[in-house]
């Protein structure tokens, strides 16, 4: 026992020394761009991952560009993943194809299984599965990027639309002494999130693309937008909530001031609760759907059908609901056909409210696009703006520069070597230029002949 | 080739599943920005002008009479005046007509601080009872105004009907009476489908507190225009309801004499009563707000268009300028 303990202690000290020595090598390296790789085998890992020295090991590992662990058991794979996750606090991804990778796949934040030669166990334990390793690039850069933007846009829009809808109900309470009378008919409220505004959001969440897939692959730096989390920051959340509050105020106030107290039709009739509710609700449906049309950047026929179809289906619903006998339609009986539809004021109010509600967001969008454009905006313009001549050289140059920060499709070692050689070339050039400039022959030619006489 | 097809697990290609559907990708270039602002401005300003001129051509006369119609000795205690059945409530008002009123002229009564949209009030009615003569006992939501002292059902029941407005107006000008047409002031769908033509008022305003007008028991509900207008609960605490229509012109600078029966008790809750005479146009009654809103929005958009034109001229950004890419702005060495 004691012998084992002593031997074990010796191995631990040896590993600690190795870790320390490697760290010194990295620190002493002059060229900061030089990438380092760490190679560990299973037996050393067994000791290196023990509680007392794992911090040292992890500190060394994260400074290296890549770490290769060979001959590791499945349990160790899972253990490494867990430790790296905890130590760095970053999002981890694990990819594997065999049953021995299952532990690691489940431990990581995102687990990817490759289906194929070694069976389906990895696939069944994973979050995503791909048939070949090379598809990982597409999964991350294209689908990951799109998914991030889609989810952020969708969530922010969903919050906005429900704020607009809910707050108008609340403002009406202020006019009815908070007695709890509801401005809208019960069925209107059911229809809102179910039919009238849900399909456009689904089309946004499923089909939205800011740039096409080949551009995503050419410019991996766009993926950084997701890593930095710039589309779902607190600023954006509060901005959208503010937009919702402002829109609901505009809708509520405009409808009240436009429709009352004087008559709203040539026949001298005045509005009652049903008319005000209907008109306010119509303006909400229009505003909310036009707002999503402003957010969407990729319009397929599906988006068009869903957005304009939702608005159109609102009128169809009104016609059907109003045609039901008064026992069922109560206040809404024949509301659109008889009362509200023929009144030009109803249609005018919708146009006014929609434009005023969307104006603040439109101005913000214009200013951002024109003077503070984001990466995908610039790339979209480079690709799709017809006035710009697609300069192949510029395109290739930007492609290359975009790979550097992410190091995707990019061999760090090769690039470090290229940089080193460039640096050497530059130094040689400078040396030659300086030596020519300082040579006595040149000095005698270039300076003033009179001066040299001295 | 055949082997490839047999063993291939590649899914069938479709544009939808590969997300390659043909799409329109609009880009907000300066041209689009300026075009859209100018379009909105060019669309809104004419609409605004049309709406404003229409509203301007409407002649609206509003006359508040609830305070002036209380006799001086009761001015400190209007309640005792209004609740005393023995005092005559006749009150004569003179109104000067500023511009010519072209027929049809609509006569409204306007109430303020009257919450017809209070939830308890709105619920207090029975639509079934109004439609069907056999459903006269359907008074569940009408309590407490549901049964009279003999336990017979009140038709129409509920607080809304009970509080029916009962001021009346008689208008005359130059010594001649002007007839106010009281037919056709309610919505046609109300008269046809919501108020039964064989339902007659029963036991209405008989016992207890009288809240408003009484109804002629020989006229069916579908012809009780005032009741139908009143039962359409208003949306806001300040509202107008149609009283009647005048089908003759009233010349400018005439003085109208209105003989008001000041019956309705708004004094208890601090409500206000006003008489309104108004003509209408295609946008309805007098509503300067619409016209002004349209013109201001149109003006703002044109102003923004001019601003952006200047900005684009003096601080242009070339479309697709790669120096705006984030990796060029913060270069990583």
XYZ file of C-alpha atoms in Angstrom:
787
model
C 0.000 0.000 0.000
C 2.667 2.413 1.040
C 4.656 1.547 -2.026
C 1.666 2.341 -4.218
C 1.149 5.579 -2.416
C 4.775 6.600 -2.819
C 4.756 5.660 -6.484
C 1.553 7.577 -6.956
C 2.981 10.633 -5.233
C 6.013 10.478 -7.497
C 3.861 10.360 -10.605
C 1.792 13.282 -9.377
C 4.863 15.393 -8.779
C 6.231 14.436 -12.177
C 3.052 15.531 -13.896
C 2.973 18.770 -11.973
C 6.503 19.467 -13.097
C 5.620 18.773 -16.699
C 2.656 21.096 -16.511
C 4.754 23.818 -14.969
C 7.514 23.390 -17.549
C 5.036 23.589 -20.450
C 3.565 26.725 -18.979
C 6.980 28.311 -18.801
C 7.578 27.475 -22.465
C 4.394 29.227 -23.448
C 5.167 32.286 -21.366
C 8.664 32.557 -22.722
C 7.578 32.302 -26.344
C 8.370 35.556 -28.085
C 5.947 35.328 -30.936
C 2.579 35.621 -29.292
C 0.747 34.303 -32.314
C 2.390 30.934 -32.229
C -0.145 28.263 -31.489
C 0.562 25.468 -29.038
C -0.884 21.988 -28.915
C -1.030 19.796 -25.839
C -0.934 16.036 -26.098
C -2.054 13.992 -23.095
C -2.619 10.304 -22.764
C -5.152 8.511 -20.642
C -2.857 7.480 -17.826
C -1.507 10.989 -17.284
C -4.993 12.375 -17.517
C -6.077 10.088 -14.702
C -3.705 11.913 -12.409
C -3.968 15.340 -13.948
C -7.711 15.499 -13.398
C -7.508 14.914 -9.692
C -8.895 17.690 -7.564
C -5.627 19.109 -6.336
C -3.906 19.549 -9.665
C -6.784 19.844 -12.114
C -6.725 23.638 -11.947
C -3.115 23.743 -13.061
C -3.846 21.326 -15.854
C -6.890 23.212 -17.044
C -5.061 26.503 -16.950
C -2.418 25.043 -19.246
C -5.006 23.405 -21.482
C -7.071 26.514 -22.168
C -4.026 28.520 -23.218
C -3.209 25.967 -25.905
C -4.803 26.228 -29.312
C -5.671 22.560 -29.257
C -5.461 19.692 -26.823
C -5.237 16.090 -27.987
C -6.155 13.394 -25.489
C -5.495 9.879 -26.593
C -6.331 6.534 -25.045
C -8.987 8.024 -22.812
C -11.830 6.076 -21.335
C -15.415 7.205 -21.804
C -15.633 8.294 -18.205
C -12.598 10.510 -18.628
C -14.075 12.056 -21.731
C -17.136 13.042 -19.788
C -15.009 14.259 -16.906
C -12.883 16.505 -19.095
C -15.942 18.021 -20.689
C -17.466 18.742 -17.330
C -14.303 20.275 -15.960
C -13.699 22.475 -18.981
C -17.288 23.611 -18.856
C -17.029 24.534 -15.219
C -13.575 26.054 -15.417
C -14.117 28.279 -18.434
C -17.821 28.935 -17.921
C -18.228 28.877 -21.679
C -20.601 27.027 -23.957
C -19.135 23.634 -24.845
C -19.850 21.394 -27.773
C -19.028 17.712 -27.969
C -19.095 15.617 -31.071
C -18.619 11.905 -31.356
C -19.694 8.868 -33.233
C -19.389 5.877 -30.942
C -20.927 4.528 -27.780
C -17.866 5.651 -25.855
C -18.698 9.253 -26.698
C -22.134 9.159 -25.151
C -20.976 10.405 -21.749
C -19.132 13.327 -23.263
C -22.035 14.210 -25.552
C -24.475 14.326 -22.700
C -22.141 16.273 -20.479
C -21.530 19.096 -22.929
C -24.010 21.933 -23.486
C -24.469 20.860 -27.075
C -23.943 17.259 -28.021
C -23.598 16.186 -31.612
C -23.679 12.569 -32.686
C -22.391 11.254 -35.965
C -24.411 8.410 -37.349
C -22.536 5.851 -39.286
C -19.882 3.245 -38.865
C -20.043 2.775 -35.124
C -23.777 2.533 -34.701
C -26.543 4.790 -33.494
C -25.816 5.147 -29.779
C -24.154 8.508 -30.156
C -27.022 9.707 -32.302
C -29.629 8.696 -29.766
C -27.873 10.475 -26.938
C -27.227 13.709 -28.794
C -29.017 16.984 -29.354
C -28.152 17.115 -33.030
C -26.989 14.357 -35.300
C -25.173 14.637 -38.575
C -24.075 11.940 -40.981
C -20.510 13.103 -41.507
C -18.040 15.156 -39.545
C -17.645 17.754 -42.265
C -21.224 18.885 -41.815
C -20.289 20.314 -38.442
C -19.130 23.489 -40.136
C -22.499 23.999 -41.791
C -24.328 23.149 -38.621
C -22.566 25.811 -36.655
C -21.945 28.611 -39.060
C -25.103 28.428 -41.130
C -27.771 26.885 -38.956
C -26.402 28.067 -35.648
C -26.169 31.612 -36.893
C -29.620 31.606 -38.455
C -31.157 29.940 -35.415
C -29.741 32.542 -33.060
C -31.108 35.422 -35.066
C -34.458 33.746 -35.592
C -34.982 32.977 -31.934
C -33.987 36.445 -30.763
C -36.188 38.184 -33.295
C -39.086 35.890 -32.536
C -38.958 36.270 -28.786
C -38.576 40.034 -28.886
C -41.417 40.388 -31.368
C -43.660 38.089 -29.334
C -43.134 40.155 -26.214
C -43.805 43.345 -28.173
C -47.030 42.086 -29.708
C -48.514 40.922 -26.457
C -47.608 44.150 -24.723
C -49.377 46.108 -27.448
C -52.470 43.972 -27.114
C -52.614 43.743 -23.346
C -51.919 47.364 -22.546
C -54.748 48.670 -24.721
C -57.096 46.646 -22.548
C -55.539 48.209 -19.509
C -55.811 51.752 -20.816
C -59.483 51.250 -21.463
C -59.942 50.382 -17.839
C -58.917 53.910 -17.037
C -61.917 55.125 -19.021
C -64.297 52.739 -17.315
C -63.280 53.451 -13.741
C -61.384 50.161 -13.458
C -64.666 48.345 -13.186
C -63.399 45.483 -15.303
C -65.431 45.932 -18.430
C -63.497 44.444 -21.307
C -63.084 46.476 -24.475
C -62.961 43.459 -26.758
C -65.319 40.582 -27.280
C -64.184 37.284 -25.820
C -63.702 35.652 -29.175
C -61.476 38.496 -30.395
C -59.101 37.796 -27.581
C -59.024 34.084 -28.277
C -58.304 34.750 -31.927
C -55.398 37.083 -31.268
C -52.648 34.728 -30.294
C -54.194 31.724 -31.954
C -54.879 32.738 -35.529
C -54.343 36.360 -36.235
C -50.755 36.886 -35.224
C -49.282 33.432 -34.751
C -48.615 32.337 -38.315
C -46.339 35.252 -39.252
C -44.259 34.601 -36.151
C -43.938 30.951 -37.057
C -42.796 31.882 -40.545
C -40.272 34.291 -39.013
C -38.935 31.657 -36.675
C -38.664 28.955 -39.305
C -37.643 30.678 -42.501
C -35.841 33.895 -41.668
C -32.358 34.327 -43.119
C -30.260 37.446 -42.865
C -27.714 36.249 -45.417
C -27.823 33.140 -47.540
C -26.044 29.970 -46.540
C -23.072 30.324 -48.881
C -22.351 33.789 -47.511
C -22.514 32.424 -43.989
C -19.864 29.877 -44.948
C -17.698 32.480 -46.613
C -17.845 34.876 -43.673
C -17.528 32.826 -40.511
C -17.039 36.016 -38.523
C -20.792 36.536 -38.690
C -21.042 33.676 -36.233
C -19.486 35.937 -33.647
C -22.692 37.942 -33.482
C -24.164 34.987 -31.682
C -21.182 34.433 -29.453
C -21.210 38.051 -28.350
C -24.965 37.910 -27.866
C -25.624 41.225 -29.532
C -29.116 40.421 -30.744
C -30.590 39.531 -27.393
C -29.022 42.079 -25.108
C -30.866 43.958 -22.389
C -30.796 47.042 -24.561
C -32.806 45.279 -27.231
C -35.272 43.749 -24.810
C -36.025 47.078 -23.190
C -36.131 48.755 -26.583
C -38.785 46.380 -27.825
C -40.810 46.632 -24.661
C -40.661 50.394 -24.953
C -41.777 50.147 -28.560
C -44.710 48.032 -27.418
C -45.720 50.464 -24.715
C -45.492 53.415 -27.079
C -47.464 51.622 -29.784
C -50.219 50.643 -27.387
C -50.481 54.243 -26.182
C -50.691 55.546 -29.733
C -53.362 53.004 -30.645
C -55.459 53.655 -27.597
C -55.306 57.433 -27.672
C -55.806 57.796 -31.408
C -58.822 55.537 -31.478
C -60.477 57.375 -28.622
C -59.821 60.831 -30.035
C -60.736 60.028 -33.593
C -63.950 58.152 -32.958
C -65.636 60.149 -30.233
C -67.622 62.008 -29.142
C -69.024 63.200 -32.469
C -70.625 60.981 -35.063
C -68.333 58.791 -37.095
C -70.592 58.276 -40.065
C -72.609 60.360 -42.454
C -75.794 58.902 -40.951
C -75.075 60.673 -37.688
C -74.468 57.557 -35.611
C -72.036 57.579 -32.717
C -69.719 54.824 -31.538
C -70.486 52.542 -28.664
C -68.268 49.971 -26.924
C -68.603 47.437 -29.707
C -67.483 49.891 -32.389
C -64.588 51.232 -30.371
C -63.482 47.729 -29.510
C -63.671 46.585 -33.094
C -61.764 49.545 -34.475
C -59.068 49.398 -31.804
C -58.639 45.697 -32.357
C -58.419 46.122 -36.115
C -55.688 48.713 -35.728
C -53.787 46.394 -33.416
C -53.948 43.518 -35.903
C -52.738 45.751 -38.725
C -49.961 47.389 -36.706
C -48.598 44.194 -35.288
C -48.521 42.444 -38.643
C -46.959 45.398 -40.430
C -44.335 45.531 -37.709
C -43.297 41.980 -38.391
C -43.139 42.825 -42.079
C -40.559 45.465 -41.168
C -38.492 42.987 -39.153
C -38.384 40.220 -41.730
C -35.519 40.482 -44.181
C -36.189 37.361 -46.220
C -39.619 37.366 -47.830
C -40.747 34.135 -49.397
C -44.267 33.505 -50.612
C -44.984 31.801 -47.298
C -44.323 34.958 -45.305
C -46.487 37.009 -47.616
C -49.384 34.617 -47.369
C -49.151 34.374 -43.607
C -48.861 38.078 -42.906
C -51.394 39.484 -45.322
C -53.551 36.389 -44.949
C -53.762 36.905 -41.204
C -54.996 40.448 -41.682
C -57.464 39.355 -44.324
C -58.725 36.474 -42.191
C -59.601 38.980 -39.464
C -62.177 40.569 -41.745
C -63.474 37.181 -42.817
C -63.881 36.225 -39.175
C -65.782 39.436 -38.499
C -68.146 38.739 -41.362
C -68.832 35.232 -40.148
C -69.138 36.165 -36.518
C -71.425 39.036 -37.332
C -73.638 36.793 -39.417
C -74.360 34.500 -36.477
C -77.718 35.178 -34.802
C -77.632 37.656 -31.920
C -77.800 34.914 -29.275
C -74.229 34.014 -30.182
C -72.738 37.166 -31.613
C -74.335 39.507 -29.057
C -72.820 42.943 -29.457
C -70.923 42.032 -32.612
C -74.004 41.163 -34.639
C -73.591 42.563 -38.150
C -71.016 44.973 -36.806
C -68.693 45.077 -39.792
C -71.281 44.998 -42.527
C -73.791 47.417 -41.177
C -72.053 49.762 -38.827
C -68.326 49.993 -39.218
C -67.495 48.820 -42.716
C -69.310 51.538 -44.641
C -67.777 54.270 -42.507
C -64.698 55.827 -44.162
C -63.499 56.856 -40.713
C -62.878 53.226 -39.824
C -60.447 52.716 -42.680
C -58.804 56.106 -42.294
C -58.093 55.487 -38.648
C -56.331 52.215 -39.439
C -53.957 53.882 -41.899
C -53.185 56.703 -39.497
C -52.539 54.468 -36.507
C -50.366 51.997 -38.395
C -48.099 54.681 -39.792
C -47.740 56.580 -36.520
C -47.047 53.401 -34.537
C -44.393 52.150 -36.916
C -42.694 55.493 -37.477
C -40.367 55.376 -34.420
C -39.076 51.895 -35.291
C -38.701 52.861 -38.934
C -36.654 55.928 -38.067
C -34.457 53.848 -35.769
C -33.973 51.247 -38.489
C -33.067 53.890 -41.059
C -30.524 55.576 -38.822
C -28.929 52.298 -37.839
C -28.742 51.031 -41.391
C -27.358 54.261 -42.777
C -24.846 55.329 -40.185
C -24.173 52.444 -37.826
C -24.600 49.375 -39.995
C -24.019 45.953 -38.588
C -21.899 43.321 -40.304
C -24.736 41.495 -41.942
C -26.144 44.770 -43.275
C -22.842 45.651 -44.942
C -22.431 42.185 -46.379
C -26.005 42.232 -47.650
C -25.299 45.494 -49.392
C -22.059 44.191 -50.853
C -23.865 41.224 -52.280
C -27.268 42.558 -53.219
C -26.886 46.296 -53.663
C -27.097 46.679 -57.365
C -25.155 49.880 -57.605
C -22.039 48.340 -56.088
C -19.821 46.563 -58.553
C -19.078 43.194 -57.054
C -15.366 43.546 -56.685
C -13.957 40.043 -56.580
C -10.723 41.091 -55.017
C -12.469 42.973 -52.245
C -14.796 40.044 -51.641
C -11.943 37.581 -51.298
C -10.003 39.909 -49.057
C -12.931 40.389 -46.727
C -13.564 36.664 -46.741
C -10.064 36.033 -45.547
C -10.120 38.704 -42.870
C -13.333 37.320 -41.531
C -11.826 33.943 -40.899
C -9.124 35.181 -38.586
C -11.142 35.931 -35.445
C -12.959 32.647 -35.493
C -10.156 30.469 -36.790
C -12.670 28.370 -38.656
C -11.412 26.874 -41.913
C -8.101 28.197 -40.876
C -4.992 26.418 -39.842
C -3.395 28.341 -37.024
C -0.049 26.751 -37.548
C 0.029 27.531 -41.255
C -1.017 31.086 -40.682
C 1.512 31.567 -37.911
C 4.207 30.332 -40.252
C 3.063 32.708 -42.973
C 3.085 35.607 -40.542
C 6.556 34.645 -39.379
C 7.881 34.484 -42.926
C 6.243 37.819 -43.780
C 7.866 39.338 -40.750
C 11.277 37.999 -41.786
C 10.794 39.332 -45.304
C 9.838 42.714 -43.962
C 12.912 42.826 -41.748
C 15.181 41.872 -44.612
C 13.663 44.545 -46.791
C 14.094 47.156 -44.106
C 17.679 46.076 -43.615
C 18.434 46.406 -47.316
C 16.744 49.795 -47.556
C 18.551 51.079 -44.505
C 21.909 49.833 -45.723
C 21.403 51.492 -49.084
C 20.332 54.715 -47.415
C 23.382 54.720 -45.135
C 25.917 53.682 -47.753
C 28.687 56.252 -48.420
C 28.100 56.130 -52.199
C 24.486 57.223 -51.872
C 25.323 59.860 -49.340
C 27.856 61.364 -51.674
C 25.359 61.436 -54.545
C 22.330 62.745 -52.728
C 23.687 65.474 -50.457
C 24.752 68.959 -51.453
C 28.048 68.917 -53.323
C 29.011 72.158 -51.635
C 28.491 70.658 -48.201
C 30.585 67.651 -48.931
C 33.598 69.680 -49.823
C 34.275 70.023 -46.141
C -24.615 4.805 -60.558
C -27.403 2.378 -59.715
C -25.668 1.295 -56.540
C -25.400 4.904 -55.440
C -29.121 5.426 -55.868
C -30.005 2.234 -54.006
C -27.766 2.847 -50.982
C -28.051 6.597 -50.810
C -29.828 7.863 -47.709
C -29.762 11.433 -48.920
C -33.159 13.012 -48.388
C -35.145 14.167 -51.380
C -34.170 17.685 -52.323
C -36.890 20.262 -52.055
C -36.486 24.005 -52.033
C -38.490 24.319 -48.856
C -36.571 21.784 -46.809
C -33.240 23.162 -47.963
C -34.430 26.704 -47.239
C -33.674 27.878 -50.734
C -37.090 29.222 -51.605
C -36.975 32.192 -53.942
C -37.131 35.249 -51.791
C -37.268 38.979 -51.936
C -34.601 40.505 -49.757
C -35.349 44.188 -49.447
C -32.426 46.378 -48.472
C -33.031 49.777 -47.013
C -30.931 51.925 -49.277
C -31.066 55.721 -49.174
C -33.282 55.653 -52.241
C -35.876 53.522 -50.510
C -35.754 55.603 -47.354
C -36.377 58.875 -49.097
C -38.981 57.343 -51.393
C -40.960 55.910 -48.504
C -40.940 59.137 -46.510
C -42.019 61.142 -49.516
C -44.754 58.627 -50.345
C -46.197 58.801 -46.852
C -46.021 62.575 -46.890
C -47.610 62.788 -50.319
C -50.371 60.417 -49.288
C -51.126 61.828 -45.870
C -51.216 65.521 -46.529
C -54.019 65.386 -49.108
C -56.041 63.013 -46.925
C -55.489 65.309 -44.001
C -56.566 68.342 -45.978
C -59.684 66.537 -47.185
C -60.576 65.455 -43.675
C -59.904 68.892 -42.269
C -62.012 70.721 -44.831
C -64.807 68.227 -44.258
C -64.636 68.755 -40.518
C -64.457 72.488 -41.036
C -67.663 72.450 -43.067
C -69.526 70.741 -40.211
C -71.540 73.100 -38.075
C -71.795 71.962 -34.494
C -73.635 73.761 -31.729
C -73.155 72.555 -28.156
C -75.220 74.020 -25.362
C -74.858 73.041 -21.727
C -78.126 73.417 -19.940
C -78.091 71.365 -16.748
C -76.880 74.189 -14.536
C -78.777 76.987 -16.229
C -82.033 75.063 -16.126
C -82.145 74.833 -12.335
C -84.216 77.732 -10.930
C -82.337 80.180 -8.700
C -83.959 79.149 -5.445
C -82.784 75.598 -5.958
C -79.328 76.398 -7.257
C -77.715 75.225 -4.021
C -79.775 72.058 -3.896
C -80.640 70.879 -7.388
C -81.466 67.411 -6.037
C -84.603 68.541 -4.287
C -85.623 70.349 -7.465
C -85.145 67.414 -9.764
C -86.734 64.864 -7.467
C -89.810 66.920 -6.750
C -92.566 65.778 -9.114
C -94.676 68.842 -8.444
C -92.276 71.413 -9.869
C -92.538 72.070 -13.571
C -89.261 71.155 -15.247
C -89.741 73.231 -18.380
C -86.729 75.324 -19.330
C -86.310 77.494 -22.403
C -82.895 78.088 -23.956
C -81.937 80.447 -26.778
C -79.175 79.402 -29.093
C -77.664 81.566 -31.797
C -76.841 79.813 -35.033
C -73.394 80.896 -36.320
C -73.570 79.305 -39.760
C -76.290 77.824 -41.916
C -77.235 74.315 -40.874
C -78.056 72.205 -43.895
C -80.493 69.327 -43.461
C -80.291 66.639 -42.205
C -79.411 68.168 -38.873
C -78.802 65.694 -36.063
C -79.924 66.433 -32.538
C -77.966 64.699 -29.764
C -77.981 64.780 -26.014
C -74.475 64.645 -24.561
C -73.827 63.293 -21.096
C -70.568 63.674 -19.256
C -69.196 61.820 -16.259
C -71.731 59.082 -16.894
C -70.034 55.694 -16.940
C -72.240 53.611 -19.178
C -69.196 51.421 -19.633
C -69.097 50.336 -15.986
C -69.044 46.563 -15.906
C -71.937 46.187 -13.498
C -74.046 48.510 -15.587
C -73.194 46.833 -18.889
C -74.103 43.406 -17.526
C -77.433 44.518 -16.182
C -79.675 43.623 -19.098
C -81.335 40.573 -20.614
C -80.989 40.307 -24.361
C -83.127 37.179 -24.426
C -85.996 38.998 -22.810
C -85.741 41.822 -25.328
C -85.937 39.448 -28.274
C -88.459 36.867 -27.183
C -91.807 37.427 -25.554
C -91.676 33.945 -24.007
C -88.412 34.669 -22.239
C -89.774 37.383 -20.009
C -88.579 35.558 -16.908
C -84.959 35.538 -18.019
C -83.952 38.224 -15.561
C -80.908 36.638 -13.981
C -78.463 39.467 -14.695
C -80.967 42.252 -14.203
C -81.189 42.109 -10.424
C -82.116 44.212 -8.550
C -84.268 45.749 -11.303
C -85.902 42.472 -12.283
C -89.240 42.084 -10.518
C -91.833 44.541 -9.315
C -93.511 44.487 -5.913
C -96.028 41.893 -7.134
C -93.143 39.634 -8.157
C -93.955 40.033 -11.795
C -91.065 40.356 -14.258
C -90.149 43.775 -15.534
C -89.827 44.047 -19.294
C -87.264 45.394 -20.225
C -85.326 44.561 -17.066
C -81.995 45.761 -15.867
C -80.263 49.006 -14.946
C -79.618 50.108 -18.498
C -83.288 50.246 -19.422
C -84.201 51.585 -15.976
C -81.901 54.596 -16.411
C -83.389 55.633 -19.770
C -82.777 59.287 -20.530
C -85.962 61.298 -20.278
C -85.209 64.929 -21.112
C -87.219 66.086 -24.134
C -86.549 68.933 -26.523
C -88.899 71.023 -28.619
C -87.140 73.225 -31.107
C -88.631 76.300 -32.748
C -87.186 79.106 -34.799
C -88.771 82.414 -35.890
C -91.935 81.417 -34.034
C -92.372 78.236 -36.073
C -91.931 74.768 -34.563
C -89.341 72.576 -36.151
C -90.299 68.922 -36.168
C -87.729 66.458 -34.935
C -88.033 63.091 -36.590
C -87.690 60.311 -34.055
C -87.923 57.369 -36.434
C -84.867 55.601 -37.776
C -82.417 56.828 -35.153
C -81.514 53.364 -33.905
C -79.397 50.811 -35.797
C -81.533 48.757 -38.165
C -80.060 45.489 -36.919
C -81.258 46.376 -33.414
C -84.823 46.943 -34.557
C -84.916 43.855 -36.726
C -83.097 41.240 -34.673
C -82.322 42.337 -31.140
C -85.595 43.860 -30.012
C -88.692 41.759 -30.625
C -91.611 43.171 -32.544
C -94.042 41.315 -30.294
C -92.373 42.231 -27.001
C -94.142 45.001 -25.125
C -92.969 46.881 -22.018
C -94.513 45.472 -18.857
C -94.393 46.643 -15.260
C -91.745 49.142 -16.280
C -90.788 51.940 -13.836
C -93.818 51.106 -11.731
C -92.497 50.617 -8.224
C -89.616 51.806 -6.160
C -87.064 54.284 -7.395
C -87.777 55.777 -10.787
C -84.541 55.925 -12.760
C -85.605 57.549 -15.976
C -88.247 57.548 -18.662
C -91.400 55.462 -18.736
C -92.338 53.517 -21.826
C -95.601 53.431 -23.768
C -96.890 49.896 -23.176
C -98.677 49.759 -26.498
C -95.578 50.216 -28.627
C -93.441 47.074 -29.160
C -89.780 47.223 -28.246
C -88.650 47.149 -31.862
C -90.266 50.535 -32.347
C -89.037 52.109 -29.127
C -86.255 54.093 -30.759
C -85.079 55.970 -27.676
C -84.781 52.762 -25.723
C -82.815 51.057 -28.468
C -80.429 53.987 -28.747
C -79.950 54.130 -24.981
C -79.361 50.384 -24.618
C -76.297 50.593 -26.861
C -73.903 51.276 -24.038
C -71.435 54.014 -24.776
C -67.707 53.392 -24.752
C -66.520 56.405 -22.777
C -67.781 58.521 -19.869
C -68.433 61.458 -22.208
C -70.837 60.399 -24.887
C -73.571 61.563 -27.200
C -76.660 59.733 -28.210
C -78.898 60.489 -31.129
C -82.120 62.138 -30.113
C -83.607 62.889 -33.486
C -83.178 64.319 -36.960
C -84.275 67.663 -38.371
C -85.027 67.567 -42.067
C -85.285 71.284 -42.728
C -82.498 73.824 -43.041
C -81.842 76.376 -40.345
C -80.551 79.700 -41.599
C -77.480 81.440 -40.260
C -77.821 84.063 -37.519
C -81.227 82.704 -36.545
C -81.983 82.243 -32.884
C -83.277 78.827 -31.999
C -85.557 78.461 -29.031
C -85.339 75.089 -27.319
C -87.963 74.080 -24.806
C -86.331 71.480 -22.560
C -88.073 69.248 -20.073
C -85.232 68.940 -17.587
C -86.246 65.611 -16.067
C -83.074 63.567 -15.912
C -81.227 63.578 -12.616
C -77.536 64.003 -13.319
C -77.046 66.192 -10.277
C -76.532 63.364 -7.869
C -73.300 62.169 -9.434
C -71.961 65.434 -10.851
C -72.854 64.638 -14.420
C -73.329 67.267 -17.091
C -75.973 67.487 -19.767
C -75.546 69.205 -23.103
C -77.691 69.591 -26.166
C -75.878 69.197 -29.480
C -77.000 70.125 -32.972
C -74.688 68.957 -35.726
C -74.504 68.383 -39.424
C -72.434 65.524 -40.842
C -70.111 64.901 -43.758
C -68.434 61.773 -45.044
C -66.203 61.635 -41.990
C -69.075 62.113 -39.600
C -69.374 64.991 -37.151
C -66.919 67.696 -36.243
C -63.532 66.121 -35.768
C -60.548 68.367 -36.357
C -58.261 65.811 -34.776
C -58.194 63.466 -37.771
C -57.312 66.130 -40.269
C -54.669 67.643 -38.064
C -53.148 64.272 -37.228
C -52.840 63.349 -40.876
C -51.367 66.689 -41.853
C -48.849 66.634 -39.004
C -47.707 63.105 -39.751
C -47.398 63.956 -43.428
C -45.447 67.060 -42.542
C -43.128 65.177 -40.201
C -42.415 62.600 -42.889
C -41.598 65.227 -45.482
C -39.370 66.941 -42.943
C -37.571 63.655 -42.300
C -37.217 63.135 -46.035
C -35.519 66.507 -46.385
C -33.290 65.791 -43.390
C -32.199 62.464 -44.782
C -31.519 63.945 -48.195
C -29.227 66.474 -46.548
C -27.577 63.823 -44.397
C -26.958 61.564 -47.339
C -25.476 64.430 -49.307
C -23.187 65.697 -46.567
C -22.341 62.475 -44.746
C -22.657 59.761 -47.301
C -21.781 56.191 -46.702
C -20.924 54.174 -49.759
C -23.152 51.144 -50.030
C -21.277 48.001 -49.175
C -18.295 49.867 -47.841
C -16.161 47.145 -46.250
C -14.508 49.521 -43.824
C -17.691 49.308 -41.732
C -17.230 45.609 -41.094
C -16.456 44.984 -37.466
C -13.268 43.068 -38.122
C -11.935 45.982 -40.118
C -12.936 48.535 -37.565
C -11.375 46.664 -34.665
C -8.654 44.774 -36.426
C -7.125 41.763 -34.760
C -3.454 41.774 -35.536
